[in-house]
mmCIF file of C-alpha atoms in Angstrom:
data_model
loop_
_atom_site.group_PDB
_atom_site.id
_atom_site.type_symbol
_atom_site.label_atom_id
_atom_site.label_comp_id
_atom_site.label_asym_id
_atom_site.label_seq_id
_atom_site.Cartn_x
_atom_site.Cartn_y
_atom_site.Cartn_z
ATOM 1 C CA MET L 149 -11.321 -6.826 25.745
ATOM 2 C CA THR L 150 -11.130 -3.871 23.289
ATOM 3 C CA SER L 151 -8.586 -1.241 24.394
ATOM 4 C CA LYS L 152 -8.985 2.425 23.687
ATOM 5 C CA VAL L 153 -6.549 5.235 24.184
ATOM 6 C CA THR L 154 -7.222 9.003 24.196
ATOM 7 C CA SER L 155 -5.604 11.033 21.402
ATOM 8 C CA SER L 156 -2.380 12.586 22.721
ATOM 9 C CA SER L 157 -1.114 16.047 21.669
ATOM 10 C CA HIS L 158 1.302 14.611 19.088
ATOM 11 C CA GLN L 159 -1.561 12.578 17.528
ATOM 12 C CA GLU L 160 -4.198 15.307 17.491
ATOM 13 C CA GLY L 161 -4.720 16.709 14.022
ATOM 14 C CA ARG L 162 -2.963 13.858 12.219
ATOM 15 C CA GLU L 163 -4.493 13.292 8.769
ATOM 16 C CA PHE L 164 -5.618 10.059 6.956
ATOM 17 C CA ARG L 165 -7.063 9.410 3.526
ATOM 18 C CA CYS L 166 -9.186 6.813 1.753
ATOM 19 C CA PRO L 167 -7.248 5.056 -0.990
ATOM 20 C CA SER L 168 -10.451 4.427 -2.865
ATOM 21 C CA CYS L 169 -12.533 7.657 -2.918
ATOM 22 C CA GLY L 170 -9.743 10.061 -1.904
ATOM 23 C CA GLY L 171 -11.569 11.304 1.188
ATOM 24 C CA ARG L 172 -9.432 13.017 3.853
ATOM 25 C CA PHE L 173 -9.919 12.756 7.609
ATOM 26 C CA ARG L 174 -8.336 13.956 10.858
ATOM 27 C CA LEU L 175 -7.886 12.337 14.352
ATOM 28 C CA LYS L 176 -10.527 13.276 16.856
ATOM 29 C CA GLY L 177 -11.480 11.910 20.269
ATOM 30 C CA GLN L 178 -10.755 8.302 21.338
ATOM 31 C CA ILE L 179 -8.786 5.874 19.111
ATOM 32 C CA ASN L 180 -9.586 2.217 18.696
ATOM 33 C CA LEU L 181 -6.379 0.391 17.756
ATOM 34 C CA THR L 182 -7.857 -3.120 17.616
ATOM 35 C CA ARG L 183 -9.292 -3.074 14.019
ATOM 36 C CA PRO L 184 -9.057 -1.142 10.774
ATOM 37 C CA ILE L 185 -11.133 2.017 10.517
ATOM 38 C CA PRO L 186 -13.344 2.077 7.404
ATOM 39 C CA CYS L 187 -13.931 5.125 5.199
ATOM 40 C CA PRO L 188 -17.397 6.520 6.036
ATOM 41 C CA LYS L 189 -18.213 6.745 2.311
ATOM 42 C CA CYS L 190 -16.937 3.503 0.789
ATOM 43 C CA LYS L 191 -15.852 1.328 3.764
ATOM 44 C CA VAL L 192 -12.260 0.795 2.452
ATOM 45 C CA PRO L 193 -9.633 0.902 5.328
ATOM 46 C CA LEU L 194 -8.141 4.347 5.662
ATOM 47 C CA GLU L 195 -4.430 5.087 5.326
ATOM 48 C CA ALA L 196 -2.209 7.653 6.990
ATOM 49 C CA ALA L 197 -1.716 10.676 4.774
ATOM 50 C CA THR L 198 1.902 11.450 3.945
ATOM 51 C CA LYS L 199 3.915 14.176 2.414
ATOM 52 C CA THR L 200 3.344 12.586 -1.007
ATOM 53 C CA GLU L 201 -0.246 13.708 -0.983
ATOM 54 C CA GLY L 202 0.774 16.828 -2.863
ATOM 55 C CA LEU L 203 1.825 14.623 -5.807
ATOM 56 C CA PHE L 204 -1.786 13.649 -6.453
ATOM 57 C CA THR L 205 -3.804 15.898 -8.666
ATOM 58 C CA THR L 206 -7.487 16.375 -9.429
ATOM 59 C CA ASP L 207 -9.422 18.511 -11.877
ATOM 60 C CA SER L 208 -10.059 22.237 -11.345
ATOM 61 C CA LYS L 209 -13.103 21.532 -9.145
ATOM 62 C CA GLY L 210 -11.090 19.208 -6.865
ATOM 63 C CA GLU L 211 -13.080 16.210 -8.106
ATOM 64 C CA GLU L 212 -11.987 13.153 -10.092
ATOM 65 C CA PRO L 213 -14.295 12.575 -13.110
ATOM 66 C CA PHE L 214 -12.862 9.321 -14.243
ATOM 67 C CA ASP L 215 -14.861 6.168 -13.547
ATOM 68 C CA TRP L 216 -12.184 4.192 -11.735
ATOM 69 C CA PRO L 217 -12.609 0.471 -10.916
ATOM 70 C CA ARG L 218 -13.844 -0.286 -7.440
ATOM 71 C CA GLY L 219 -12.094 -3.689 -7.092
ATOM 72 C CA ALA L 220 -8.372 -4.388 -6.640
ATOM 73 C CA THR L 221 -6.325 -3.147 -9.608
ATOM 74 C CA ALA L 222 -2.940 -3.650 -11.281
ATOM 75 C CA LEU L 223 -1.560 -0.507 -12.912
ATOM 76 C CA ILE L 224 0.534 -1.146 -15.992
ATOM 77 C CA TYR L 225 2.652 1.077 -18.161
ATOM 78 C CA TRP L 226 3.828 -0.858 -21.254
ATOM 79 C CA GLY L 227 6.407 0.850 -23.461
ATOM 80 C CA PHE L 228 7.453 -2.150 -25.505
ATOM 81 C CA SER L 229 6.330 -3.170 -28.989
ATOM 82 C CA ASP L 230 5.914 -6.759 -27.818
ATOM 83 C CA PRO L 231 2.392 -7.625 -26.667
ATOM 84 C CA LYS L 232 1.671 -7.310 -22.925
ATOM 85 C CA ASP L 233 -0.836 -10.162 -22.969
ATOM 86 C CA PRO L 234 1.300 -12.537 -20.875
ATOM 87 C CA VAL L 235 1.471 -9.911 -18.097
ATOM 88 C CA THR L 236 -2.209 -8.925 -18.090
ATOM 89 C CA ARG L 237 -3.307 -12.595 -18.220
ATOM 90 C CA ILE L 238 -1.312 -13.410 -15.071
ATOM 91 C CA LEU L 239 -2.586 -10.365 -13.219
ATOM 92 C CA ARG L 240 -6.153 -11.034 -14.215
ATOM 93 C CA ALA L 241 -5.779 -14.620 -12.919
ATOM 94 C CA ARG L 242 -4.979 -13.092 -9.539
ATOM 95 C CA GLY L 243 -8.357 -11.275 -9.646
ATOM 96 C CA LEU L 244 -6.975 -7.842 -10.476
ATOM 97 C CA GLU L 245 -8.535 -5.344 -12.806
ATOM 98 C CA ILE L 246 -6.075 -3.852 -15.315
ATOM 99 C CA VAL L 247 -5.575 -0.075 -15.508
ATOM 100 C CA GLU L 248 -3.261 1.041 -18.253
ATOM 101 C CA VAL L 249 -1.564 4.279 -17.235
ATOM 102 C CA HIS L 250 -0.421 6.659 -19.877
ATOM 103 C CA ASP L 251 1.788 9.206 -18.061
ATOM 104 C CA ARG L 252 2.946 10.430 -14.647
ATOM 105 C CA ASP L 253 -0.245 12.341 -13.774
ATOM 106 C CA HIS L 254 -2.468 9.436 -14.836
ATOM 107 C CA PHE L 255 -0.390 7.040 -12.802
ATOM 108 C CA LEU L 256 -0.657 9.138 -9.632
ATOM 109 C CA LYS L 257 -4.406 9.541 -9.981
ATOM 110 C CA ALA L 258 -4.751 5.831 -10.506
ATOM 111 C CA LEU L 259 -2.745 5.277 -7.215
ATOM 112 C CA ARG L 260 -5.082 7.694 -5.420
ATOM 113 C CA TYR L 261 -8.428 6.528 -6.772
ATOM 114 C CA THR L 262 -8.021 2.747 -7.023
ATOM 115 C CA GLN L 263 -7.247 -0.068 -4.590
ATOM 116 C CA THR L 264 -3.881 -0.671 -6.158
ATOM 117 C CA GLU L 265 -2.402 -4.129 -5.526
ATOM 118 C CA ALA L 266 0.301 -4.197 -8.224
ATOM 119 C CA VAL L 267 2.296 -1.813 -10.420
ATOM 120 C CA ILE L 268 4.122 -3.145 -13.478
ATOM 121 C CA LEU L 269 6.242 -0.709 -15.435
ATOM 122 C CA ALA L 270 7.878 -1.908 -18.743
ATOM 123 C CA PHE L 271 10.068 0.557 -20.655
ATOM 124 C CA GLY L 272 13.449 1.136 -22.185
ATOM 125 C CA PRO L 273 16.127 3.692 -21.354
ATOM 126 C CA GLU L 274 14.820 6.237 -23.906
ATOM 127 C CA ASP L 275 11.162 6.083 -22.850
ATOM 128 C CA LYS L 276 10.549 9.475 -21.271
ATOM 129 C CA LYS L 277 7.012 8.733 -20.033
ATOM 130 C CA GLY L 278 8.080 5.422 -18.504
ATOM 131 C CA ILE L 279 10.978 7.138 -16.721
ATOM 132 C CA GLU L 280 8.687 9.826 -15.338
ATOM 133 C CA ILE L 281 6.245 7.241 -13.974
ATOM 134 C CA TRP L 282 9.038 5.255 -12.355
ATOM 135 C CA GLN L 283 10.368 8.570 -10.827
ATOM 136 C CA ALA L 284 6.926 9.283 -9.394
ATOM 137 C CA LEU L 285 6.822 5.752 -7.950
ATOM 138 C CA SER L 286 10.286 6.027 -6.402
ATOM 139 C CA GLN L 287 9.387 9.411 -4.778
ATOM 140 C CA LEU L 288 6.500 7.881 -2.817
ATOM 141 C CA SER L 289 7.232 7.256 0.841
ATOM 142 C CA ALA L 290 8.230 3.737 1.822
ATOM 143 C CA HIS L 291 4.912 3.501 3.672
ATOM 144 C CA ASP L 292 2.994 4.102 0.433
ATOM 145 C CA ARG L 293 5.111 1.742 -1.636
ATOM 146 C CA ARG L 294 4.553 -1.120 0.791
ATOM 147 C CA ARG L 295 0.849 -1.043 -0.004
ATOM 148 C CA PHE L 296 1.350 -2.686 -3.394
ATOM 149 C CA PHE L 297 3.649 -5.028 -5.282
ATOM 150 C CA SER L 298 5.845 -3.329 -7.929
ATOM 151 C CA ALA L 299 7.967 -4.626 -10.728
ATOM 152 C CA LEU L 300 10.193 -3.078 -13.452
ATOM 153 C CA ILE L 301 10.631 -4.821 -16.774
ATOM 154 C CA GLY L 302 13.681 -3.499 -18.583
ATOM 155 C CA PRO L 303 17.460 -3.714 -19.046
ATOM 156 C CA TYR L 304 18.001 -5.374 -15.634
ATOM 157 C CA LYS L 305 18.903 -8.761 -14.231
ATOM 158 C CA THR L 306 15.870 -10.812 -13.339
ATOM 159 C CA LEU L 307 15.297 -11.335 -9.614
ATOM 160 C CA ASP L 308 18.248 -9.036 -8.629
ATOM 161 C CA ASP L 309 17.289 -7.965 -5.102
ATOM 162 C CA LEU L 310 20.015 -5.292 -4.856
ATOM 163 C CA GLU L 311 18.952 -3.720 -8.131
ATOM 164 C CA ALA L 312 15.277 -3.860 -7.100
ATOM 165 C CA PHE L 313 16.116 -2.140 -3.863
ATOM 166 C CA ARG L 314 18.070 0.576 -5.617
ATOM 167 C CA LEU L 315 15.210 1.208 -7.988
ATOM 168 C CA SER L 316 12.574 1.258 -5.195
ATOM 169 C CA VAL L 317 10.605 -1.728 -6.445
ATOM 170 C CA ASP L 318 10.009 -5.305 -5.329
ATOM 171 C CA LEU L 319 11.207 -7.032 -8.505
ATOM 172 C CA THR L 320 13.263 -6.503 -11.614
ATOM 173 C CA ILE L 321 12.632 -8.552 -14.797
ATOM 174 C CA ASN L 322 14.654 -8.713 -18.039
ATOM 175 C CA PRO L 323 12.342 -8.793 -21.121
ATOM 176 C CA ARG L 324 13.885 -12.053 -22.300
ATOM 177 C CA ASP L 325 12.445 -13.739 -19.192
ATOM 178 C CA ILE L 326 8.830 -12.677 -19.964
ATOM 179 C CA PRO L 327 8.057 -16.321 -21.152
ATOM 180 C CA HIS L 328 8.723 -17.362 -17.559
ATOM 181 C CA LEU L 329 6.875 -14.486 -16.015
ATOM 182 C CA ALA L 330 4.182 -16.564 -14.297
ATOM 183 C CA ASP L 331 6.717 -18.462 -12.192
ATOM 184 C CA ILE L 332 8.832 -15.283 -11.577
ATOM 185 C CA LEU L 333 5.880 -13.254 -10.316
ATOM 186 C CA ALA L 334 4.471 -16.111 -8.258
ATOM 187 C CA ARG L 335 7.854 -16.495 -6.556
ATOM 188 C CA ALA L 336 8.393 -12.767 -5.901
ATOM 189 C CA TRP L 337 4.800 -12.167 -4.787
ATOM 190 C CA GLN L 338 4.960 -15.110 -2.274
ATOM 191 C CA GLU L 339 8.212 -13.795 -0.814
ATOM 192 C CA ARG L 340 6.810 -10.265 -0.462
ATOM 193 C CA GLU L 341 3.691 -11.468 1.249
ATOM 194 C CA ARG L 342 5.803 -13.495 3.682
ATOM 195 C CA LEU L 343 7.909 -10.509 4.617
ATOM 196 C CA TYR L 344 5.117 -7.912 4.820
ATOM 197 C CA ARG L 345 1.990 -9.761 5.973
ATOM 198 C CA LYS L 346 2.306 -9.020 9.724
ATOM 199 C CA PHE L 347 3.661 -5.573 9.123
ATOM 200 C CA LEU L 348 0.728 -4.596 6.886
ATOM 201 C CA GLU L 349 -1.718 -6.056 9.352
ATOM 202 C CA LEU L 350 -0.358 -3.670 11.999
ATOM 203 C CA LEU L 351 -0.523 -0.718 9.596
ATOM 204 C CA ASP L 352 -4.259 -1.448 8.944
ATOM 205 C CA ARG L 353 -5.123 -0.893 12.641
ATOM 206 C CA LEU L 354 -5.935 2.776 12.144
ATOM 207 C CA PRO L 355 -7.386 5.152 14.758
ATOM 208 C CA ALA L 356 -10.826 6.736 14.744
ATOM 209 C CA LEU L 357 -11.106 9.802 12.578
ATOM 210 C CA ALA L 358 -13.051 12.879 11.912
ATOM 211 C CA PRO L 359 -13.597 14.290 8.355
ATOM 212 C CA LEU L 360 -11.489 17.303 7.414
ATOM 213 C CA GLY L 361 -13.347 20.535 6.778
#
């Protein structure tokens, strides 16, 4: 039997957003907690809006002109001279479309307007753009970061859980281990899915919403 509860005072007015089209909605009326609530526009499950919403930017008219992919994506920043083909090949094999981000603003827009499943950042200690993108990633709430798999490729020890935790990512990879990347990513992805599967299923049970404005 489907259970419904009436919005309480602390829930009323709570905001949600669509990770695909960027639409924003507010709680109204009764809430169905038994299944995800789809966006009225594109049917993607809605997410709770957080204080990080202010990080996302649009053009002067409040609209996003870029033709973003509609499928699941992997966002990549690649600051190395070595080719990124081993990484993109593995991600495409997982059914992900590749979006190469160029700077902090582009990265944040890609997070907002695509169904991001993975973020891979590869850069050295002098790469200003790479550092700014990582800082934007680390400033997201834990709730937002749990929505996708993230990895840093740089001067770190591969599969160092403490270093990954300190850097607000799921995985650290040393560039010398890129030849073994397929096995490393598969192991890390499997472990993350094991840890978060049930948790994310609960987060997807969002309440009924009313559009803002």
